[in-house]
Structures are given as C-alpha cells and as structure tokens.
Amino acid sequence: VPEAESHRGKLKDTVSGYYRGFTLNPSTSVDVFTSSQSYTRTIGLAVDGDGSFLSDNIVLGGTDNILDKALSADPYGIGIFAGLNSKVINSISYGAHNGGNGAGIAFDFPVAGALSYNNTAYGNDRGITNYSSGNNVIVKNTLSASNTGADFYSGLNTMTISYSASSDATADDFS
C-alpha cells in the first residue's frame, strides 16, 4: 500500500465516516486477506470486517511471513491469524468476536521464530493467543487490554512475554 494511501493508525475519519486510505471490507463469509506465499512482507493493510460474517480478517499462511503496520477491525473470528514462524509487528486488532473464541492476534504452528512485537489487541474475545501445541511465541512491547477473555492466552502452550501490559494481569503470567 503506498504511503499516501495507508491508514495512519486510524480506520475511519470520525467526522465523515469515510475510510482513511485503502481498506478491505468484506461482504461475504471469507477470510478477507490471505498470504499463502512464504517469505512475504505485507505493510500498511487495513481490514474492516462487519462482525456478522464468519471469517478471519488477515491470515498469514506461508512460513516466515511478516505483517507490519496492519489494522484489523470487527471480524467474526480472528483479527490477525499468523502461521508458521510469522512475525506480526506494529499492528492493531480490535473487536474480534466469535462466541468467546475470537482473538485479536492468534498464532498457530509457530516454530522457533514466531513473534508479536509492538502490537495492540483491544476489545476482542481474547487478546494475544497461542493455539499451537508445545511451541513458543515471543511477545515484546505489546498491549493487550479490555478483552472479554484473557488478554494473553496460551492454553497448554507457551509464550515468552517481556515489556508488555494487560488489563487483567496476564502479561506477567508468562516468563
């Protein structure tokens, strides 16, 4: 996305209600943006789900992908879903709901390099989530707050969290 068309951290203009920059807005039940190619860097993506179609907003499917400066709003599912060894940086996800199972930023199958750095997850069912079995996600400099479930959730999995904050005190549950 060219710099002139990026969202600048705000999805819509509060006065006019128009989108700021290029924004994907789904009208059917589908994962809105999927990157299945490995070693891909996506910068400046904004996705505004409407909360009624069962879909994930942003899906990183390949290995070693980087998502930078993304904004995900109101999916009925997962805001940002990161697969094998993906890195999510400088991004915001809010309003992800799915009967308690929605997540702002979720990792699945992370291997040695899955990373959440300088992100915000706000007002989701869960904030930062590791769904993978036995693999670690590194979380640094991340705010996860006002989620209805845990701000940081890993089930039986692990997360290494540093320099992060949560509204429910789960940021310091992991070392």
PDB file of C-alpha atoms in Angstrom:
ATOM      1  CA  VAL A   1       0.000   0.000   0.000  1.00  0.00           C
ATOM      2  CA  PRO A   2       1.557   3.347  -0.986  1.00  0.00           C
ATOM      3  CA  GLU A   3       2.302   5.691   1.932  1.00  0.00           C
ATOM      4  CA  ALA A   4      -0.257   8.237   0.712  1.00  0.00           C
ATOM      5  CA  GLU A   5      -2.983   5.558   0.868  1.00  0.00           C
ATOM      6  CA  SER A   6      -2.095   3.987   4.237  1.00  0.00           C
ATOM      7  CA  HIS A   7      -4.408   4.132   7.239  1.00  0.00           C
ATOM      8  CA  ARG A   8      -2.101   6.114   9.583  1.00  0.00           C
ATOM      9  CA  GLY A   9      -3.370   4.114  12.581  1.00  0.00           C
ATOM     10  CA  LYS A  10      -6.984   5.191  12.211  1.00  0.00           C
ATOM     11  CA  LEU A  11      -9.529   3.239  10.191  1.00  0.00           C
ATOM     12  CA  LYS A  12     -12.221   5.875   9.580  1.00  0.00           C
ATOM     13  CA  ASP A  13     -12.497   9.613   9.727  1.00  0.00           C
ATOM     14  CA  THR A  14     -14.605  10.422  12.800  1.00  0.00           C
ATOM     15  CA  VAL A  15     -16.424  13.323  11.133  1.00  0.00           C
ATOM     16  CA  SER A  16     -17.201  11.955   7.664  1.00  0.00           C
ATOM     17  CA  GLY A  17     -17.195   8.224   8.460  1.00  0.00           C
ATOM     18  CA  TYR A  18     -15.149   7.556   5.325  1.00  0.00           C
ATOM     19  CA  TYR A  19     -12.213   5.173   5.377  1.00  0.00           C
ATOM     20  CA  ARG A  20      -8.727   6.609   5.655  1.00  0.00           C
ATOM     21  CA  GLY A  21      -6.564   5.034   2.990  1.00  0.00           C
ATOM     22  CA  PHE A  22      -7.067   1.703   1.265  1.00  0.00           C
ATOM     23  CA  THR A  23      -9.316  -0.618   3.329  1.00  0.00           C
ATOM     24  CA  LEU A  24     -10.650  -4.096   2.600  1.00  0.00           C
ATOM     25  CA  ASN A  25     -14.270  -4.512   3.672  1.00  0.00           C
ATOM     26  CA  PRO A  26     -15.859  -7.970   3.170  1.00  0.00           C
ATOM     27  CA  SER A  27     -19.430  -8.545   2.057  1.00  0.00           C
ATOM     28  CA  THR A  28     -19.450 -12.332   2.454  1.00  0.00           C
ATOM     29  CA  SER A  29     -18.109 -15.075   4.728  1.00  0.00           C
ATOM     30  CA  VAL A  30     -14.483 -15.384   3.611  1.00  0.00           C
ATOM     31  CA  ASP A  31     -11.005 -14.807   5.026  1.00  0.00           C
ATOM     32  CA  VAL A  32     -10.507 -11.261   3.792  1.00  0.00           C
ATOM     33  CA  PHE A  33      -6.741 -11.231   3.159  1.00  0.00           C
ATOM     34  CA  THR A  34      -4.661 -14.406   2.957  1.00  0.00           C
ATOM     35  CA  SER A  35      -0.956 -14.573   2.221  1.00  0.00           C
ATOM     36  CA  SER A  36      -0.085 -18.207   1.467  1.00  0.00           C
ATOM     37  CA  GLN A  37       3.281 -17.424  -0.076  1.00  0.00           C
ATOM     38  CA  SER A  38       6.310 -17.850   2.203  1.00  0.00           C
ATOM     39  CA  TYR A  39       8.823 -15.089   2.969  1.00  0.00           C
ATOM     40  CA  THR A  40       6.339 -12.293   2.278  1.00  0.00           C
ATOM     41  CA  ARG A  41       6.186  -8.897   3.969  1.00  0.00           C
ATOM     42  CA  THR A  42       2.827  -7.084   3.979  1.00  0.00           C
ATOM     43  CA  ILE A  43       2.841  -3.435   5.066  1.00  0.00           C
ATOM     44  CA  GLY A  44       0.001  -0.991   5.776  1.00  0.00           C
ATOM     45  CA  LEU A  45      -3.003  -3.287   5.339  1.00  0.00           C
ATOM     46  CA  ALA A  46      -6.375  -2.269   6.832  1.00  0.00           C
ATOM     47  CA  VAL A  47      -9.349  -4.658   7.041  1.00  0.00           C
ATOM     48  CA  ASP A  48     -12.758  -3.764   8.446  1.00  0.00           C
ATOM     49  CA  GLY A  49     -14.971  -6.804   8.971  1.00  0.00           C
ATOM     50  CA  ASP A  50     -18.594  -6.158   9.781  1.00  0.00           C
ATOM     51  CA  GLY A  51     -18.791  -8.673  12.640  1.00  0.00           C
ATOM     52  CA  SER A  52     -21.530 -10.827  11.111  1.00  0.00           C
ATOM     53  CA  PHE A  53     -19.688 -12.960   8.518  1.00  0.00           C
ATOM     54  CA  LEU A  54     -17.689 -15.885   9.934  1.00  0.00           C
ATOM     55  CA  SER A  55     -14.201 -15.036   8.713  1.00  0.00           C
ATOM     56  CA  ASP A  56     -10.720 -14.054   9.780  1.00  0.00           C
ATOM     57  CA  ASN A  57      -9.553 -10.645   8.629  1.00  0.00           C
ATOM     58  CA  ILE A  58      -5.845 -11.267   7.939  1.00  0.00           C
ATOM     59  CA  VAL A  59      -4.317 -14.748   7.528  1.00  0.00           C
ATOM     60  CA  LEU A  60      -0.583 -15.384   7.138  1.00  0.00           C
ATOM     61  CA  GLY A  61      -0.496 -18.913   5.761  1.00  0.00           C
ATOM     62  CA  GLY A  62       3.029 -19.491   4.461  1.00  0.00           C
ATOM     63  CA  THR A  63       6.208 -19.650   6.523  1.00  0.00           C
ATOM     64  CA  ASP A  64       8.335 -16.759   7.745  1.00  0.00           C
ATOM     65  CA  ASN A  65       5.867 -14.012   6.807  1.00  0.00           C
ATOM     66  CA  ILE A  66       5.961 -10.504   8.261  1.00  0.00           C
ATOM     67  CA  LEU A  67       2.882  -8.349   8.798  1.00  0.00           C
ATOM     68  CA  ASP A  68       3.762  -4.712   9.560  1.00  0.00           C
ATOM     69  CA  LYS A  69       1.521  -1.713  10.326  1.00  0.00           C
ATOM     70  CA  ALA A  70      -1.753  -3.624   9.868  1.00  0.00           C
ATOM     71  CA  LEU A  71      -5.133  -2.626  11.242  1.00  0.00           C
ATOM     72  CA  SER A  72      -7.878  -5.221  11.765  1.00  0.00           C
ATOM     73  CA  ALA A  73     -11.372  -4.296  12.973  1.00  0.00           C
ATOM     74  CA  ASP A  74     -14.521  -6.245  13.860  1.00  0.00           C
ATOM     75  CA  PRO A  75     -14.062  -9.726  12.389  1.00  0.00           C
ATOM     76  CA  TYR A  76     -16.379 -12.550  13.408  1.00  0.00           C
ATOM     77  CA  GLY A  77     -13.409 -14.803  14.096  1.00  0.00           C
ATOM     78  CA  ILE A  78      -9.750 -13.828  14.347  1.00  0.00           C
ATOM     79  CA  GLY A  79      -8.332 -10.402  13.554  1.00  0.00           C
ATOM     80  CA  ILE A  80      -4.794 -11.441  12.601  1.00  0.00           C
ATOM     81  CA  PHE A  81      -4.008 -15.157  12.256  1.00  0.00           C
ATOM     82  CA  ALA A  82      -0.290 -15.899  11.956  1.00  0.00           C
ATOM     83  CA  GLY A  83       1.041 -19.278  10.885  1.00  0.00           C
ATOM     84  CA  LEU A  84       4.459 -20.896  10.703  1.00  0.00           C
ATOM     85  CA  ASN A  85       7.221 -18.656  12.067  1.00  0.00           C
ATOM     86  CA  SER A  86       5.306 -15.472  11.267  1.00  0.00           C
ATOM     87  CA  LYS A  87       6.033 -12.081  12.755  1.00  0.00           C
ATOM     88  CA  VAL A  88       3.338  -9.503  13.482  1.00  0.00           C
ATOM     89  CA  ILE A  89       4.744  -6.050  14.217  1.00  0.00           C
ATOM     90  CA  ASN A  90       3.408  -2.519  14.736  1.00  0.00           C
ATOM     91  CA  SER A  91      -0.194  -3.675  14.270  1.00  0.00           C
ATOM     92  CA  ILE A  92      -3.611  -3.169  15.908  1.00  0.00           C
ATOM     93  CA  SER A  93      -6.502  -5.628  16.150  1.00  0.00           C
ATOM     94  CA  TYR A  94      -9.800  -4.883  17.851  1.00  0.00           C
ATOM     95  CA  GLY A  95     -13.353  -6.168  18.056  1.00  0.00           C
ATOM     96  CA  ALA A  96     -12.693  -9.846  17.175  1.00  0.00           C
ATOM     97  CA  HIS A  97     -15.608 -11.924  18.469  1.00  0.00           C
ATOM     98  CA  ASN A  98     -16.834 -15.466  17.910  1.00  0.00           C
ATOM     99  CA  GLY A  99     -18.720 -16.725  20.948  1.00  0.00           C
ATOM    100  CA  GLY A 100     -15.677 -16.366  23.204  1.00  0.00           C
ATOM    101  CA  ASN A 101     -13.241 -17.860  20.676  1.00  0.00           C
ATOM    102  CA  GLY A 102     -12.343 -14.761  18.680  1.00  0.00           C
ATOM    103  CA  ALA A 103      -8.791 -13.479  19.079  1.00  0.00           C
ATOM    104  CA  GLY A 104      -7.122 -10.201  18.251  1.00  0.00           C
ATOM    105  CA  ILE A 105      -3.818 -11.771  17.199  1.00  0.00           C
ATOM    106  CA  ALA A 106      -3.516 -15.572  17.133  1.00  0.00           C
ATOM    107  CA  PHE A 107      -0.532 -17.774  16.396  1.00  0.00           C
ATOM    108  CA  ASP A 108      -0.797 -21.366  15.228  1.00  0.00           C
ATOM    109  CA  PHE A 109       2.085 -23.722  14.462  1.00  0.00           C
ATOM    110  CA  PRO A 110       4.795 -21.246  15.466  1.00  0.00           C
ATOM    111  CA  VAL A 111       8.237 -22.748  15.172  1.00  0.00           C
ATOM    112  CA  ALA A 112      11.380 -21.088  16.519  1.00  0.00           C
ATOM    113  CA  GLY A 113      10.702 -17.549  15.353  1.00  0.00           C
ATOM    114  CA  ALA A 114       7.026 -16.590  15.908  1.00  0.00           C
ATOM    115  CA  LEU A 115       6.939 -13.030  17.201  1.00  0.00           C
ATOM    116  CA  SER A 116       4.459 -10.372  18.286  1.00  0.00           C
ATOM    117  CA  TYR A 117       6.256  -7.042  18.611  1.00  0.00           C
ATOM    118  CA  ASN A 118       4.850  -3.586  19.331  1.00  0.00           C
ATOM    119  CA  ASN A 119       1.193  -4.590  18.804  1.00  0.00           C
ATOM    120  CA  THR A 120      -2.162  -3.739  20.387  1.00  0.00           C
ATOM    121  CA  ALA A 121      -5.086  -6.153  20.857  1.00  0.00           C
ATOM    122  CA  TYR A 122      -8.140  -4.398  22.299  1.00  0.00           C
ATOM    123  CA  GLY A 123     -11.767  -5.351  22.896  1.00  0.00           C
ATOM    124  CA  ASN A 124     -11.609  -8.902  21.493  1.00  0.00           C
ATOM    125  CA  ASP A 125     -12.794 -12.221  22.964  1.00  0.00           C
ATOM    126  CA  ARG A 126      -9.106 -12.946  23.668  1.00  0.00           C
ATOM    127  CA  GLY A 127      -6.104 -10.731  23.039  1.00  0.00           C
ATOM    128  CA  ILE A 128      -2.800 -12.381  22.022  1.00  0.00           C
ATOM    129  CA  THR A 129      -3.304 -16.151  21.676  1.00  0.00           C
ATOM    130  CA  ASN A 130      -1.021 -19.126  21.022  1.00  0.00           C
ATOM    131  CA  TYR A 131      -3.063 -22.048  19.684  1.00  0.00           C
ATOM    132  CA  SER A 132      -0.044 -24.163  18.783  1.00  0.00           C
ATOM    133  CA  SER A 133       0.872 -27.323  20.637  1.00  0.00           C
ATOM    134  CA  GLY A 134       4.148 -27.024  22.511  1.00  0.00           C
ATOM    135  CA  ASN A 135       5.736 -24.202  20.500  1.00  0.00           C
ATOM    136  CA  ASN A 136       6.689 -20.827  21.925  1.00  0.00           C
ATOM    137  CA  VAL A 137       5.619 -17.364  20.783  1.00  0.00           C
ATOM    138  CA  ILE A 138       7.783 -14.393  21.725  1.00  0.00           C
ATOM    139  CA  VAL A 139       5.757 -11.323  22.691  1.00  0.00           C
ATOM    140  CA  LYS A 140       7.508  -7.988  23.239  1.00  0.00           C
ATOM    141  CA  ASN A 141       6.312  -4.438  23.760  1.00  0.00           C
ATOM    142  CA  THR A 142       2.666  -5.417  23.300  1.00  0.00           C
ATOM    143  CA  LEU A 143      -0.536  -4.061  24.874  1.00  0.00           C
ATOM    144  CA  SER A 144      -3.489  -6.409  25.218  1.00  0.00           C
ATOM    145  CA  ALA A 145      -6.401  -4.857  27.099  1.00  0.00           C
ATOM    146  CA  SER A 146     -10.185  -4.834  27.622  1.00  0.00           C
ATOM    147  CA  ASN A 147     -10.678  -8.250  26.062  1.00  0.00           C
ATOM    148  CA  THR A 148     -13.623 -10.273  27.439  1.00  0.00           C
ATOM    149  CA  GLY A 149     -11.401 -13.351  27.983  1.00  0.00           C
ATOM    150  CA  ALA A 150      -7.694 -13.435  28.773  1.00  0.00           C
ATOM    151  CA  ASP A 151      -5.563 -10.626  27.377  1.00  0.00           C
ATOM    152  CA  PHE A 152      -2.727 -13.145  26.870  1.00  0.00           C
ATOM    153  CA  TYR A 153      -3.854 -16.752  26.369  1.00  0.00           C
ATOM    154  CA  SER A 154      -1.852 -19.853  25.560  1.00  0.00           C
ATOM    155  CA  GLY A 155      -3.756 -22.872  26.921  1.00  0.00           C
ATOM    156  CA  LEU A 156      -1.158 -25.632  27.234  1.00  0.00           C
ATOM    157  CA  ASN A 157       1.292 -23.751  25.038  1.00  0.00           C
ATOM    158  CA  THR A 158       3.987 -21.246  25.921  1.00  0.00           C
ATOM    159  CA  MET A 159       4.642 -17.562  25.400  1.00  0.00           C
ATOM    160  CA  THR A 160       7.669 -15.547  26.400  1.00  0.00           C
ATOM    161  CA  ILE A 161       6.387 -12.074  27.240  1.00  0.00           C
ATOM    162  CA  SER A 162       8.526  -9.023  28.014  1.00  0.00           C
ATOM    163  CA  TYR A 163       7.882  -5.280  28.207  1.00  0.00           C
ATOM    164  CA  SER A 164       4.154  -5.844  27.695  1.00  0.00           C
ATOM    165  CA  ALA A 165       0.989  -4.844  29.541  1.00  0.00           C
ATOM    166  CA  SER A 166      -2.517  -6.193  30.056  1.00  0.00           C
ATOM    167  CA  SER A 167      -5.682  -5.027  31.800  1.00  0.00           C
ATOM    168  CA  ASP A 168      -6.207  -8.421  33.524  1.00  0.00           C
ATOM    169  CA  ALA A 169      -2.644  -9.005  34.809  1.00  0.00           C
ATOM    170  CA  THR A 170      -1.984 -11.924  32.410  1.00  0.00           C
ATOM    171  CA  ALA A 171       1.052 -10.188  30.870  1.00  0.00           C
ATOM    172  CA  ASP A 172       3.174 -11.305  33.811  1.00  0.00           C
ATOM    173  CA  ASP A 173       1.849 -14.898  33.856  1.00  0.00           C
ATOM    174  CA  PHE A 174       4.481 -15.944  31.335  1.00  0.00           C
ATOM    175  CA  SER A 175       8.250 -15.620  31.521  1.00  0.00           C
TER     176      SER A 175
END
